[in-house]
Coordinates of C-alpha atoms and ligand atoms in Angstrom, one line a residue:
M1256 CA 0.2 0.1 -0.1
T1257 CA 2.7 2.7 0.8
R1258 CA 4.8 1.6 -1.8
A1259 CA 2.5 4.0 -4.2
K1260 CA 3.9 6.7 -2.0
L1261 CA 7.3 5.8 -3.8
D1262 CA 5.8 6.5 -7.4
M1263 CA 5.0 9.8 -5.7
I1264 CA 8.2 10.0 -4.8
R1265 CA 9.8 9.3 -7.7
D1266 CA 7.2 11.3 -9.7
A1267 CA 8.2 14.1 -7.5
A1268 CA 11.7 14.3 -8.8
P1269 CA 14.0 16.1 -9.2
A1270 CA 12.8 17.6 -5.9
V1271 CA 13.9 19.6 -2.9
L1272 CA 13.1 17.3 0.5
P1273 CA 13.1 19.8 3.5
S1274 CA 14.8 17.8 6.4
L1275 CA 12.8 17.9 9.9
L1276 CA 16.2 18.3 12.1
I1277 CA 16.4 21.6 12.4
C1278 CA 13.0 23.1 12.2
D1279 CA 9.9 24.3 15.2
F1280 CA 9.4 20.6 16.8
G1281 CA 7.1 22.8 19.1
D1282 CA 4.7 23.5 15.9
L1283 CA 5.6 20.8 13.7
R1284 CA 1.6 21.3 12.4
T1285 CA 2.4 24.8 11.2
E1286 CA 5.9 23.8 9.5
V1287 CA 4.6 21.1 7.7
A1288 CA 2.0 23.5 6.6
K1289 CA 4.5 26.3 5.7
L1290 CA 6.5 23.6 3.7
A1291 CA 3.4 22.3 2.0
D1292 CA 2.8 26.4 0.6
A1293 CA 6.4 26.3 -0.4
G1294 CA 5.7 23.4 -2.9
T1295 CA 7.2 20.7 -0.8
K1296 CA 6.3 17.0 -2.2
V1297 CA 8.0 15.0 0.3
L1298 CA 9.1 15.6 3.9
H1299 CA 12.9 14.3 4.5
L1300 CA 12.6 12.9 8.7
D1301 CA 16.0 12.6 10.2
V1302 CA 16.0 9.6 13.2
M1303 CA 19.0 9.3 15.4
D1304 CA 19.7 7.2 18.3
G1305 CA 22.7 8.4 20.0
Q1306 CA 24.3 5.5 19.4
F1307 CA 25.0 4.9 15.4
V1308 CA 25.8 9.2 15.5
P1309 CA 26.4 11.0 18.3
N1310 CA 22.9 12.9 18.2
L1311 CA 19.6 12.2 19.5
T1312 CA 16.5 13.0 17.7
Y1313 CA 13.1 11.6 17.7
G1314 CA 10.8 8.5 16.9
M1315 CA 7.8 6.6 15.7
P1316 CA 5.8 9.6 17.8
I1317 CA 7.0 12.2 15.9
V1318 CA 6.4 10.2 12.6
E1319 CA 2.6 9.4 13.4
G1320 CA 2.1 12.9 14.4
L1321 CA 2.9 13.9 11.1
R1322 CA 1.4 11.4 9.1
R1323 CA -2.3 13.0 10.8
H1324 CA -1.5 16.0 9.5
T1325 CA -0.2 15.4 6.0
E1326 CA -0.2 13.3 2.6
M1327 CA 3.3 14.0 1.4
P1328 CA 5.6 10.8 1.7
L1329 CA 7.5 10.6 4.8
D1330 CA 11.3 9.8 3.4
V1331 CA 12.7 8.6 7.0
H1332 CA 16.8 8.4 7.5
L1333 CA 17.3 6.1 9.7
M1334 CA 20.6 6.8 11.5
I1335 CA 20.4 3.6 14.1
S1336 CA 22.8 1.1 15.1
D1337 CA 19.7 -1.7 14.5
P1338 CA 17.5 -0.5 11.7
L1339 CA 15.5 -3.8 11.5
K1340 CA 14.4 -3.5 15.4
Y1341 CA 12.5 -0.4 14.3
A1342 CA 11.5 -1.1 11.0
K1343 CA 8.0 -2.5 11.7
P1344 CA 6.9 0.7 13.7
M1345 CA 8.2 2.9 11.6
V1346 CA 5.7 1.8 9.1
E1347 CA 2.9 1.5 11.1
A1348 CA 3.6 4.9 12.6
G1349 CA 3.2 6.1 8.6
A1350 CA 6.9 5.9 7.0
D1351 CA 6.8 5.2 3.3
M1352 CA 10.6 5.3 2.7
L1353 CA 12.7 3.7 5.2
T1354 CA 16.8 4.3 4.3
F1355 CA 18.9 2.5 6.8
H1356 CA 23.2 3.1 6.9
V1357 CA 25.2 0.5 5.5
E1358 CA 28.0 1.2 7.9
A1359 CA 25.6 0.1 10.4
V1360 CA 24.3 -3.7 9.2
Q1361 CA 26.1 -7.1 8.6
D1362 CA 24.1 -7.8 5.4
A1363 CA 22.6 -5.1 3.7
A1364 CA 20.9 -7.5 1.4
Y1365 CA 19.0 -8.9 4.2
T1366 CA 18.6 -5.6 5.8
A1367 CA 17.1 -3.8 2.6
R1368 CA 15.0 -7.0 1.6
E1369 CA 13.2 -7.2 5.1
I1370 CA 12.3 -3.7 4.7
K1371 CA 10.8 -4.3 1.4
K1372 CA 9.1 -7.3 2.8
L1373 CA 6.9 -4.3 4.8
G1374 CA 5.6 -2.3 1.7
V1375 CA 7.5 0.5 1.6
G1376 CA 10.5 2.0 -0.4
V1377 CA 13.6 1.0 0.8
G1378 CA 17.2 3.1 0.4
V1379 CA 20.6 2.3 1.6
A1380 CA 22.8 5.3 3.2
L1381 CA 26.6 5.9 3.0
N1382 CA 29.0 8.1 4.5
P1383 CA 31.3 10.1 2.8
D1384 CA 34.2 7.8 4.3
T1385 CA 32.5 4.5 2.9
S1386 CA 33.2 3.3 -0.5
I1387 CA 30.1 2.8 -2.6
R1388 CA 31.7 -1.0 -3.2
D1389 CA 30.4 -1.5 0.0
L1390 CA 26.9 -1.2 -1.2
E1391 CA 27.2 -3.9 -4.2
P1392 CA 25.8 -6.7 -2.7
C1393 CA 22.5 -4.8 -1.9
L1394 CA 22.0 -2.3 -5.0
D1395 CA 19.6 -4.9 -6.6
D1396 CA 17.1 -5.0 -3.2
V1397 CA 17.0 -1.1 -3.0
D1398 CA 14.6 1.4 -4.5
M1399 CA 17.2 4.5 -3.4
V1400 CA 20.8 5.4 -2.4
L1401 CA 21.1 8.3 -0.2
V1402 CA 25.1 9.5 -0.8
M1403 CA 25.7 11.4 2.3
S1404 CA 27.8 14.7 1.4
V1405 CA 28.4 15.8 5.1
N1406 CA 29.2 12.9 8.1
A1407 CA 25.5 11.9 9.2
G1408 CA 24.5 13.1 12.9
F1409 CA 24.4 17.3 12.7
G1410 CA 23.1 19.5 10.2
G1411 CA 25.0 22.8 9.2
Q1412 CA 28.1 20.8 8.3
S1413 CA 29.8 21.7 4.6
F1414 CA 29.8 19.7 1.6
N1415 CA 31.8 17.1 0.9
P1416 CA 32.3 16.7 -3.0
A1417 CA 33.6 13.1 -2.6
A1418 CA 29.7 12.5 -3.2
L1419 CA 30.0 13.8 -6.5
D1420 CA 32.0 11.2 -8.1
K1421 CA 29.8 8.5 -5.7
L1422 CA 26.6 10.2 -7.7
K1423 CA 27.9 9.8 -11.1
L1424 CA 29.4 6.5 -10.7
L1425 CA 25.8 4.9 -9.3
R1426 CA 24.5 7.2 -12.2
E1427 CA 26.4 5.5 -14.7
S1428 CA 26.2 2.0 -13.2
H1429 CA 22.3 2.1 -12.0
P1430 CA 20.4 4.5 -14.6
D1431 CA 16.9 3.9 -12.9
L1432 CA 17.9 4.2 -8.9
L1433 CA 16.7 7.2 -7.5
L1434 CA 19.7 8.9 -6.1
E1435 CA 19.4 11.1 -3.0
I1436 CA 21.9 13.7 -1.3
D1437 CA 21.7 14.9 2.1
G1438 CA 24.2 17.3 3.9
G1439 CA 25.6 20.9 3.2
I1440 CA 23.1 21.6 0.0
N1441 CA 22.5 24.7 -0.9
T1442 CA 22.1 27.3 -4.1
D1443 CA 25.4 26.1 -5.5
T1444 CA 26.2 22.9 -4.0
I1445 CA 22.9 21.2 -5.5
G1446 CA 23.9 22.3 -9.2
Q1447 CA 26.8 20.0 -9.1
A1448 CA 24.9 17.2 -7.1
R1449 CA 22.1 17.4 -9.7
A1450 CA 24.8 17.8 -12.6
A1451 CA 26.1 14.3 -11.3
G1452 CA 23.2 12.5 -12.1
C1453 CA 21.0 13.4 -8.4
D1454 CA 17.3 12.8 -8.6
L1455 CA 16.3 14.3 -4.6
F1456 CA 18.2 16.8 -2.8
V1457 CA 17.5 16.9 0.9
V1458 CA 18.0 20.4 2.4
G1459 CA 18.3 21.3 6.5
S1460 CA 19.8 24.7 7.3
G1461 CA 19.0 26.4 3.6
I1462 CA 15.6 26.1 4.7
F1463 CA 15.1 26.5 7.9
R1464 CA 18.0 29.3 8.4
A1465 CA 16.1 31.0 5.5
D1466 CA 13.6 33.9 6.3
D1467 CA 11.1 32.9 3.9
Y1468 CA 10.8 28.6 2.8
G1469 CA 9.0 29.4 -0.2
T1470 CA 11.9 31.8 -1.7
A1471 CA 14.7 29.4 -0.6
I1472 CA 12.9 26.6 -2.0
A1473 CA 12.3 28.3 -5.9
E1474 CA 15.9 29.2 -5.5
L1475 CA 17.1 25.7 -5.1
D1476 CA 14.4 24.7 -7.7
A1477 CA 16.1 27.3 -10.3
S1478 CA 19.7 25.9 -9.4
I1479 CA 18.6 22.6 -10.5
A1480 CA 16.6 24.1 -13.5
A1481 CA 20.0 25.8 -14.3
A1482 CA 22.2 22.6 -14.0
D1483 CA 19.4 20.9 -16.0
K1484 CA 19.6 23.6 -18.9
Q1485 CA 23.6 23.3 -19.3
K1486 CA 23.5 19.7 -19.2
G1487 CA 21.2 20.2 -22.1
A1488 CA 23.1 22.4 -24.0
G1489 CA 26.2 20.5 -23.5
T1490 CA 25.2 17.6 -25.5
Ligands
LIG412 C1 22.5 15.0 8.7 C2 21.0 14.6 8.4 C3 20.7 15.7 7.1 C4 20.5 17.4 7.9 C5 21.1 18.4 6.7 O1 22.6 14.1 9.5 O2 20.8 13.5 7.3 O3 19.2 15.6 6.8 O4 19.6 18.0 8.3 O5 21.2 19.5 7.2 P1 21.8 20.5 6.5 O6 21.1 20.5 4.8 O7 22.2 21.6 7.8 O8 23.6 20.1 5.7
LIG413 ZN1 18.9 13.0 6.7

């Protein structure tokens, strides 16, 4: 049932996904309404357990609360040590896409297949120091690869360009795979990521530290369009 939302995510691409990490958690309902007004099609939720990453954020109650207030697909980024322990509760809470970190699990292909059985989209994430070779065993079992352009854990870090080569290689080897980037995305870096073949662009501080979400997202969208135009002109 929720895999229909995966099609909504695919159809939204290329798209900016606001990351719910530094938003106003005291007024999430208003935040979601403002993001929807600003043209957001998919929300990115950063779940951290204080173990896989030093930071601690939120779990199922926030996912469930958001689910009651929006039809937008919920793209849940699990920065946790034991993704399978929480996969089913996350799906029951309303997650539509679950992305686990390859560094967190022993068997990424098994993890991906177990998540897929729950009827949601499945993504695998890798940190900047992790090679894309580590993804090979699971690439046939995932819908999306999340290439981290900062070390998972905190918003507001600067973009690591090593992500661009990973995106290019993945785009060449897997033309139909959804590719997402997360960390340090702004109006400069988003164009580089788009040119490298990325579909989904997670943005935290670039939206939530801006005065107006609509303006910030429109500028990011314009940078994606400019990268596409440049690519078209070059071919
Ligand atoms: C970092 C999170 C990101 C974060 C991005 O571990 O996965 O989603 O919110 O924030 P910015 O855009 O500020 O780098
Ligand atoms: Zn994230």
